[in-house]
């Protein structure tokens, strides 16, 4: 059952407004209402036949709706019958609804035999960087998919996000054939979105009413929505996953090149479930139900629950929707979150979800600082100010020397809100120390800008590598070493001056990829027996389509709003994997989601463009809790050699081992199933996943034997040999260590035995390594993580 109380603290603020509205509407005393999701397991239509793709007749839907209303009327007092209303109703891939309930009613419902879980509708966040810091340009990805003769262009990708801006060049349908016949979705209209805005690329668009909009009125609102993207997050994500090729794209001249998505031939269906403020879980669940019914192949979700208040798998809307999607052959790819670099911050960690971390690409954006003494320093960041046009320099001051009255210099030094004296700041370039992660760069920039400064030089070590976009305000970020040289210069002269030169993009930047500081880290909070995140993809300063909004401070004087811009976040990494998965599916139609995931995971690279192991942004080696198995190599993944297939039964066993009852699992599963007699969380390590995680290996009696099963998808006659890369203190044996595949032997099981070696070592910290299966032309790498007791 959902721990209802846990979520309340963060939800309170959000729903406060609604409760006030309700008390105005009604003269009666209504107890505190809030939206709840009532999840009731698999739907009858999903289990009757998988070929029906969740199709259910109108009649069936109406009957199910009536049943849900009846269920509500059994717990809502008759004198409040006007409250017997469904906000969302789920009936295609799974059953349930969302509704406004009191906490008493919610807990009464959770006792009902048909109900799997009841939980307060959570507020989810878009996974761009924490602070919407970045407005960034479009980059051509480094993967050349076009030399492949794609046998099919019928892969459909659902983007569940903030909607779409259909006019973008990235969504033109030139060269695409008929819409695949399996498509059953719709192109919803609104005053600003016509049927003709959909085409053979953007084949569908839906929008939803959020519970808060519904709640503010006793009758559910049915107008006012639109599939159109007001902010650009959904447009950017869609363009990255499957945008068409567009030549000569740049962000005001930066990063010029061809823009295209990971799978330019795939079709896009947009489901607008979020606004600028985030998303309601119940709406995301509705969008997933619709997407499965509409006939999509892959669902891409750059959204997640809070990493602090993580709910169990069956009280997490994305995990629930993805579970049913997976059972019906639809792959779900999600972002890992932006709450790094602290450990255990990764979200979307269910094993049936493909969880994506973010890394940098080989392009850097530099804004050089020129001091009055002629010295220059390399800075990082994106700005379009006209500061250096006149070739002159401006007075330069350290924040603590221009503090407001009564403000401690320690605050002014860091440019905290209210700490600067506008009279002393006006016309100057200000230097601030920005190493306190609680104040976003965007805020510091606003503080300095509001005090009438000419520009900001931010000394910031931890956000290194993720360029901040300050729009038309001059900005450069430098590291501590450069920062102290600039401060010494200020201290050494009577009238220090400086300017910030225009931003230039540096291609072929090294090293890259580097794991982004913001990318959420493993291990997972719910279980450590699966490695999460799974994989890494580019998510820093990615250039893709945006909504051209004319916002002051963003658009340079005399220019039009940008149609392509940079953004950063695991939100941007997720659609890279979605696009790569669509590309693989277009070549290997018959592969299941878990086979595609395995292909991408076992072929991923852990090396950067210097040929060295990948690092994090402080220069330390990255480990699987930072990057999963490494960075995707989509072209290699086309020919992986061997595949680890995770079947529905593996996922059901996972739920048993995690601790759900057999009864609950049967009510959500499309197949007949009984939990194994022996069940413990440890056994999760044994589900057939393309990586291995073992927890609490006993140092004294330490042996753990893990089973895996591989299927040969290369040439039939192949011999594979296992090679182990084990960390010190651990002995790892593979049995058998040689496998012969033939025309008839296609799937083979093997064991990996882990023995502790150094009994004196008392550290319980994780150690990492890998088992790689080699034949003449493939290497199939399986990463492992082991913690000790
Ligand atoms: C779904 O059901 C409706 C009504 O039974 C039917 O008209 C439609 O063709 C079905 N679609 C599919 C894909 O089976
Ligand atoms: C691509 O596929 C088509 C249809 O199967 C075939 O006619 C064509 O020769 C192929 N082109 C290449 C370069 O393989
Ligand atoms: C609810 O919405 C309807 C239509 O949008 C409107 O006519 C009605 O006045 C609203 N009621 C309240 C109490 O706001
Ligand atoms: C690319 O676009 C720029 C303007 O944004 C234009 O000046 C330039 O000529 C274009 N280049 C090509 C090759 O079309
Ligand atoms: C530079 O920008 C400022 C505002 O940021 C504006 O007042 C000024 O006129 C601009 N100068 C030029 C030469 O465009
Ligand atoms: C600036 O110089 C003064 C005196 O030389 C010294 O006390 C102070 O520590 C210096 N400040 C910085 C930030 O280097
Ligand atoms: C980088 O990795 C080191 C070693 O694992 C870790 O201590 C540090 O916190 C990480 N820093 C970032 C920003 O990821
Ligand atoms: C599991 O337990 C049931 C009932 O106790 C028994 O009938 C069955 O044989 C057991 N299965 C296994 C694999 O041990
Ligand atoms: C695999 O080997 C067997 C026995 O040597 C042979 O009969 C068969 O033709 C081979 N298959 C392929 C595809 O090479």
PDB file of C-alpha atoms in Angstrom, residues 531-726:
ATOM      1  CA  UNK A 531      22.000  -1.582 -11.307  1.00  0.00           C
ATOM      2  CA  UNK A 532      20.382   1.772 -12.052  1.00  0.00           C
ATOM      3  CA  UNK A 533      20.724   3.955 -14.099  1.00  0.00           C
ATOM      4  CA  UNK A 534      21.035   1.504 -16.997  1.00  0.00           C
ATOM      5  CA  UNK A 535      22.882   3.547 -19.576  1.00  0.00           C
ATOM      6  CA  UNK A 536      24.205   7.001 -20.498  1.00  0.00           C
ATOM      7  CA  UNK A 537      23.472   9.273 -23.467  1.00  0.00           C
ATOM      8  CA  UNK A 538      24.224  12.911 -24.381  1.00  0.00           C
ATOM      9  CA  UNK A 539      22.301  15.356 -22.206  1.00  0.00           C
ATOM     10  CA  UNK A 540      24.427  18.502 -21.982  1.00  0.00           C
ATOM     11  CA  UNK A 541      23.986  21.516 -24.283  1.00  0.00           C
ATOM     12  CA  UNK A 542      21.965  19.519 -26.809  1.00  0.00           C
ATOM     13  CA  UNK A 543      20.684  21.593 -29.750  1.00  0.00           C
ATOM     14  CA  UNK A 544      17.161  20.702 -30.881  1.00  0.00           C
ATOM     15  CA  UNK A 545      13.877  22.319 -31.908  1.00  0.00           C
ATOM     16  CA  UNK A 546      12.268  24.735 -29.462  1.00  0.00           C
ATOM     17  CA  UNK A 547       9.212  26.978 -29.400  1.00  0.00           C
ATOM     18  CA  UNK A 548      10.285  30.402 -30.686  1.00  0.00           C
ATOM     19  CA  UNK A 549       9.135  32.550 -27.785  1.00  0.00           C
ATOM     20  CA  UNK A 550       9.954  36.242 -27.729  1.00  0.00           C
ATOM     21  CA  UNK A 551      11.131  36.604 -24.172  1.00  0.00           C
ATOM     22  CA  UNK A 552      13.070  39.627 -23.051  1.00  0.00           C
ATOM     23  CA  UNK A 553      16.595  38.808 -21.993  1.00  0.00           C
ATOM     24  CA  UNK A 554      16.787  35.765 -24.259  1.00  0.00           C
ATOM     25  CA  UNK A 555      16.527  37.108 -27.797  1.00  0.00           C
ATOM     26  CA  UNK A 556      19.481  39.278 -28.895  1.00  0.00           C
ATOM     27  CA  UNK A 557      18.600  42.777 -30.060  1.00  0.00           C
ATOM     28  CA  UNK A 558      17.485  42.801 -33.695  1.00  0.00           C
ATOM     29  CA  UNK A 559      17.091  39.004 -33.858  1.00  0.00           C
ATOM     30  CA  UNK A 560      14.058  36.759 -34.057  1.00  0.00           C
ATOM     31  CA  UNK A 561      13.362  34.183 -31.337  1.00  0.00           C
ATOM     32  CA  UNK A 562      15.405  31.013 -31.887  1.00  0.00           C
ATOM     33  CA  UNK A 563      13.840  27.927 -33.500  1.00  0.00           C
ATOM     34  CA  UNK A 564      16.671  25.718 -32.269  1.00  0.00           C
ATOM     35  CA  UNK A 565      18.376  26.080 -28.925  1.00  0.00           C
ATOM     36  CA  UNK A 566      20.479  24.187 -26.392  1.00  0.00           C
ATOM     37  CA  UNK A 567      19.033  22.452 -23.361  1.00  0.00           C
ATOM     38  CA  UNK A 568      20.611  20.263 -20.685  1.00  0.00           C
ATOM     39  CA  UNK A 569      19.200  17.545 -18.447  1.00  0.00           C
ATOM     40  CA  UNK A 570      18.592  13.811 -18.354  1.00  0.00           C
ATOM     41  CA  UNK A 571      15.427  14.933 -20.207  1.00  0.00           C
ATOM     42  CA  UNK A 572      17.662  15.408 -23.234  1.00  0.00           C
ATOM     43  CA  UNK A 573      19.552  12.122 -22.723  1.00  0.00           C
ATOM     44  CA  UNK A 574      16.375  10.009 -22.603  1.00  0.00           C
ATOM     45  CA  UNK A 575      15.225  10.757 -26.193  1.00  0.00           C
ATOM     46  CA  UNK A 576      18.701   9.878 -27.521  1.00  0.00           C
ATOM     47  CA  UNK A 577      18.126   6.348 -26.235  1.00  0.00           C
ATOM     48  CA  UNK A 578      14.522   6.405 -27.498  1.00  0.00           C
ATOM     49  CA  UNK A 579      15.786   7.332 -30.965  1.00  0.00           C
ATOM     50  CA  UNK A 580      18.480   4.659 -30.862  1.00  0.00           C
ATOM     51  CA  UNK A 581      15.914   2.042 -29.787  1.00  0.00           C
ATOM     52  CA  UNK A 582      13.588   3.083 -32.639  1.00  0.00           C
ATOM     53  CA  UNK A 583      16.515   2.744 -35.034  1.00  0.00           C
ATOM     54  CA  UNK A 584      17.216  -0.799 -33.832  1.00  0.00           C
ATOM     55  CA  UNK A 585      13.549  -1.735 -33.943  1.00  0.00           C
ATOM     56  CA  UNK A 586      13.295  -0.462 -37.532  1.00  0.00           C
ATOM     57  CA  UNK A 587      16.032  -2.942 -38.506  1.00  0.00           C
ATOM     58  CA  UNK A 588      15.105  -5.844 -36.179  1.00  0.00           C
ATOM     59  CA  UNK A 589      11.283  -5.808 -36.123  1.00  0.00           C
ATOM     60  CA  UNK A 590      11.056  -9.079 -34.311  1.00  0.00           C
ATOM     61  CA  UNK A 591      13.138  -8.025 -31.296  1.00  0.00           C
ATOM     62  CA  UNK A 592      11.286  -7.417 -28.032  1.00  0.00           C
ATOM     63  CA  UNK A 593      11.871  -4.326 -25.867  1.00  0.00           C
ATOM     64  CA  UNK A 594      14.183  -6.227 -23.538  1.00  0.00           C
ATOM     65  CA  UNK A 595      16.234  -7.534 -26.470  1.00  0.00           C
ATOM     66  CA  UNK A 596      16.707  -3.999 -27.800  1.00  0.00           C
ATOM     67  CA  UNK A 597      17.647  -2.859 -24.308  1.00  0.00           C
ATOM     68  CA  UNK A 598      20.148  -5.706 -23.979  1.00  0.00           C
ATOM     69  CA  UNK A 599      21.686  -4.887 -27.375  1.00  0.00           C
ATOM     70  CA  UNK A 600      22.215  -1.260 -26.355  1.00  0.00           C
ATOM     71  CA  UNK A 601      23.542  -2.219 -22.912  1.00  0.00           C
ATOM     72  CA  UNK A 602      26.053  -4.933 -23.826  1.00  0.00           C
ATOM     73  CA  UNK A 603      27.575  -2.821 -26.618  1.00  0.00           C
ATOM     74  CA  UNK A 604      27.834   0.460 -24.686  1.00  0.00           C
ATOM     75  CA  UNK A 605      31.253   2.057 -24.339  1.00  0.00           C
ATOM     76  CA  UNK A 606      33.002   3.071 -21.129  1.00  0.00           C
ATOM     77  CA  UNK A 607      35.745   5.017 -22.914  1.00  0.00           C
ATOM     78  CA  UNK A 608      35.933   8.714 -23.756  1.00  0.00           C
ATOM     79  CA  UNK A 609      37.415  10.343 -26.873  1.00  0.00           C
ATOM     80  CA  UNK A 610      40.899  10.210 -25.352  1.00  0.00           C
ATOM     81  CA  UNK A 611      40.551   6.431 -25.171  1.00  0.00           C
ATOM     82  CA  UNK A 612      40.515   6.592 -21.361  1.00  0.00           C
ATOM     83  CA  UNK A 613      37.812   5.306 -19.005  1.00  0.00           C
ATOM     84  CA  UNK A 614      34.959   7.786 -18.732  1.00  0.00           C
ATOM     85  CA  UNK A 615      35.107  10.271 -15.845  1.00  0.00           C
ATOM     86  CA  UNK A 616      32.782  12.502 -13.879  1.00  0.00           C
ATOM     87  CA  UNK A 617      33.182  16.259 -13.959  1.00  0.00           C
ATOM     88  CA  UNK A 618      35.691  16.293 -11.110  1.00  0.00           C
ATOM     89  CA  UNK A 619      38.004  14.064 -13.122  1.00  0.00           C
ATOM     90  CA  UNK A 620      37.326  10.862 -11.146  1.00  0.00           C
ATOM     91  CA  UNK A 621      36.508   7.617 -12.938  1.00  0.00           C
ATOM     92  CA  UNK A 622      32.783   7.138 -13.378  1.00  0.00           C
ATOM     93  CA  UNK A 623      31.254   3.901 -12.057  1.00  0.00           C
ATOM     94  CA  UNK A 624      28.058   1.997 -12.958  1.00  0.00           C
ATOM     95  CA  UNK A 625      26.065   3.916 -10.348  1.00  0.00           C
ATOM     96  CA  UNK A 626      26.944   7.088 -12.288  1.00  0.00           C
ATOM     97  CA  UNK A 627      26.637   5.850 -15.866  1.00  0.00           C
ATOM     98  CA  UNK A 628      25.078   2.385 -15.832  1.00  0.00           C
ATOM     99  CA  UNK A 629      26.907   0.215 -18.342  1.00  0.00           C
ATOM    100  CA  UNK A 630      28.317   3.250 -20.218  1.00  0.00           C
ATOM    101  CA  UNK A 631      27.440   5.433 -23.197  1.00  0.00           C
ATOM    102  CA  UNK A 632      25.202   4.083 -25.997  1.00  0.00           C
ATOM    103  CA  UNK A 633      26.827   3.003 -29.308  1.00  0.00           C
ATOM    104  CA  UNK A 634      23.685   2.510 -31.450  1.00  0.00           C
ATOM    105  CA  UNK A 635      25.446   1.241 -34.565  1.00  0.00           C
ATOM    106  CA  UNK A 636      27.298  -1.479 -32.632  1.00  0.00           C
ATOM    107  CA  UNK A 637      23.986  -2.404 -30.982  1.00  0.00           C
ATOM    108  CA  UNK A 638      22.596  -3.470 -34.377  1.00  0.00           C
ATOM    109  CA  UNK A 639      24.855  -6.531 -34.220  1.00  0.00           C
ATOM    110  CA  UNK A 640      25.240  -7.397 -30.532  1.00  0.00           C
ATOM    111  CA  UNK A 641      25.988 -11.119 -30.994  1.00  0.00           C
ATOM    112  CA  UNK A 642      24.185 -12.271 -27.839  1.00  0.00           C
ATOM    113  CA  UNK A 643      21.085 -10.964 -26.090  1.00  0.00           C
ATOM    114  CA  UNK A 644      19.779 -11.171 -22.525  1.00  0.00           C
ATOM    115  CA  UNK A 645      16.038 -11.432 -22.840  1.00  0.00           C
ATOM    116  CA  UNK A 646      14.105 -10.329 -19.773  1.00  0.00           C
ATOM    117  CA  UNK A 647      10.693 -11.974 -20.005  1.00  0.00           C
ATOM    118  CA  UNK A 648       7.408 -11.107 -18.340  1.00  0.00           C
ATOM    119  CA  UNK A 649       8.028 -13.979 -15.929  1.00  0.00           C
ATOM    120  CA  UNK A 650      11.299 -12.370 -14.824  1.00  0.00           C
ATOM    121  CA  UNK A 651       9.438  -9.169 -14.006  1.00  0.00           C
ATOM    122  CA  UNK A 652       6.721 -11.057 -12.124  1.00  0.00           C
ATOM    123  CA  UNK A 653       9.375 -12.939 -10.155  1.00  0.00           C
ATOM    124  CA  UNK A 654      10.973  -9.583  -9.435  1.00  0.00           C
ATOM    125  CA  UNK A 655       7.696  -8.366  -7.903  1.00  0.00           C
ATOM    126  CA  UNK A 656       7.497 -11.548  -5.760  1.00  0.00           C
ATOM    127  CA  UNK A 657      11.095 -11.120  -4.558  1.00  0.00           C
ATOM    128  CA  UNK A 658      10.457  -7.438  -3.881  1.00  0.00           C
ATOM    129  CA  UNK A 659       7.643  -8.465  -1.548  1.00  0.00           C
ATOM    130  CA  UNK A 660       4.297  -8.073  -3.275  1.00  0.00           C
ATOM    131  CA  UNK A 661       1.742 -10.805  -2.600  1.00  0.00           C
ATOM    132  CA  UNK A 662       0.912 -13.453  -5.186  1.00  0.00           C
ATOM    133  CA  UNK A 663      -2.662 -12.158  -5.235  1.00  0.00           C
ATOM    134  CA  UNK A 664      -1.629  -8.622  -6.180  1.00  0.00           C
ATOM    135  CA  UNK A 665       0.767  -9.888  -8.819  1.00  0.00           C
ATOM    136  CA  UNK A 666      -1.932 -12.075 -10.368  1.00  0.00           C
ATOM    137  CA  UNK A 667      -4.278  -9.085 -10.517  1.00  0.00           C
ATOM    138  CA  UNK A 668      -1.813  -7.020 -12.542  1.00  0.00           C
ATOM    139  CA  UNK A 669      -0.365  -9.755 -14.734  1.00  0.00           C
ATOM    140  CA  UNK A 670      -1.692 -10.721 -18.164  1.00  0.00           C
ATOM    141  CA  UNK A 671      -0.524 -14.317 -17.709  1.00  0.00           C
ATOM    142  CA  UNK A 672      -1.340 -17.003 -15.180  1.00  0.00           C
ATOM    143  CA  UNK A 673       1.356 -16.875 -12.553  1.00  0.00           C
ATOM    144  CA  UNK A 674       2.326 -18.129  -9.122  1.00  0.00           C
ATOM    145  CA  UNK A 675       5.175 -16.737  -7.074  1.00  0.00           C
ATOM    146  CA  UNK A 676       8.107 -19.125  -6.529  1.00  0.00           C
ATOM    147  CA  UNK A 677       7.956 -20.808  -3.110  1.00  0.00           C
ATOM    148  CA  UNK A 678      11.270 -19.322  -2.112  1.00  0.00           C
ATOM    149  CA  UNK A 679      11.339 -15.583  -2.199  1.00  0.00           C
ATOM    150  CA  UNK A 680      13.823 -13.025  -0.926  1.00  0.00           C
ATOM    151  CA  UNK A 681      15.050  -9.668  -2.094  1.00  0.00           C
ATOM    152  CA  UNK A 682      18.466 -11.189  -2.784  1.00  0.00           C
ATOM    153  CA  UNK A 683      16.946 -13.298  -5.564  1.00  0.00           C
ATOM    154  CA  UNK A 684      16.244 -10.157  -7.583  1.00  0.00           C
ATOM    155  CA  UNK A 685      19.893 -10.433  -8.674  1.00  0.00           C
ATOM    156  CA  UNK A 686      18.848 -13.590 -10.531  1.00  0.00           C
ATOM    157  CA  UNK A 687      16.297 -12.148 -12.931  1.00  0.00           C
ATOM    158  CA  UNK A 688      17.661 -12.267 -16.461  1.00  0.00           C
ATOM    159  CA  UNK A 689      18.885  -8.655 -16.648  1.00  0.00           C
ATOM    160  CA  UNK A 690      21.794  -7.468 -18.864  1.00  0.00           C
ATOM    161  CA  UNK A 691      23.753  -6.319 -15.783  1.00  0.00           C
ATOM    162  CA  UNK A 692      24.259  -7.855 -12.307  1.00  0.00           C
ATOM    163  CA  UNK A 693      23.951  -6.268  -8.891  1.00  0.00           C
ATOM    164  CA  UNK A 694      24.646  -8.202  -5.679  1.00  0.00           C
ATOM    165  CA  UNK A 695      24.210  -6.722  -2.226  1.00  0.00           C
ATOM    166  CA  UNK A 696      25.624  -7.745   1.155  1.00  0.00           C
ATOM    167  CA  UNK A 697      27.957 -10.467  -0.024  1.00  0.00           C
ATOM    168  CA  UNK A 698      29.208 -12.040   3.214  1.00  0.00           C
ATOM    169  CA  UNK A 699      32.975 -11.548   3.607  1.00  0.00           C
ATOM    170  CA  UNK A 700      33.435 -14.752   5.639  1.00  0.00           C
ATOM    171  CA  UNK A 701      31.226 -17.285   3.939  1.00  0.00           C
ATOM    172  CA  UNK A 702      30.992 -15.197   0.805  1.00  0.00           C
ATOM    173  CA  UNK A 703      29.822 -17.040  -2.264  1.00  0.00           C
ATOM    174  CA  UNK A 704      26.945 -15.952  -4.467  1.00  0.00           C
ATOM    175  CA  UNK A 705      25.932 -17.745  -7.635  1.00  0.00           C
ATOM    176  CA  UNK A 706      24.006 -15.810 -10.251  1.00  0.00           C
ATOM    177  CA  UNK A 707      22.247 -17.293 -13.269  1.00  0.00           C
ATOM    178  CA  UNK A 708      21.862 -15.750 -16.695  1.00  0.00           C
ATOM    179  CA  UNK A 709      20.542 -16.884 -20.060  1.00  0.00           C
ATOM    180  CA  UNK A 710      21.779 -15.612 -23.436  1.00  0.00           C
ATOM    181  CA  UNK A 711      20.367 -15.989 -26.938  1.00  0.00           C
ATOM    182  CA  UNK A 712      22.584 -15.973 -30.011  1.00  0.00           C
ATOM    183  CA  UNK A 713      21.396 -13.541 -32.678  1.00  0.00           C
ATOM    184  CA  UNK A 714      24.621 -13.545 -34.706  1.00  0.00           C
ATOM    185  CA  UNK A 715      25.642 -16.274 -37.145  1.00  0.00           C
ATOM    186  CA  UNK A 716      24.357 -19.660 -35.898  1.00  0.00           C
ATOM    187  CA  UNK A 717      27.727 -21.395 -35.527  1.00  0.00           C
ATOM    188  CA  UNK A 718      29.575 -19.323 -32.982  1.00  0.00           C
ATOM    189  CA  UNK A 719      31.862 -19.988 -30.041  1.00  0.00           C
ATOM    190  CA  UNK A 720      31.987 -17.490 -27.207  1.00  0.00           C
ATOM    191  CA  UNK A 721      34.598 -17.315 -24.450  1.00  0.00           C
ATOM    192  CA  UNK A 722      34.075 -15.444 -21.184  1.00  0.00           C
ATOM    193  CA  UNK A 723      36.598 -12.929 -19.906  1.00  0.00           C
ATOM    194  CA  UNK A 724      36.296 -11.531 -16.404  1.00  0.00           C
ATOM    195  CA  UNK A 725      37.417  -8.121 -15.253  1.00  0.00           C
ATOM    196  CA  UNK A 726      37.194  -8.389 -11.458  1.00  0.00           C
TER     197      UNK A 726
END
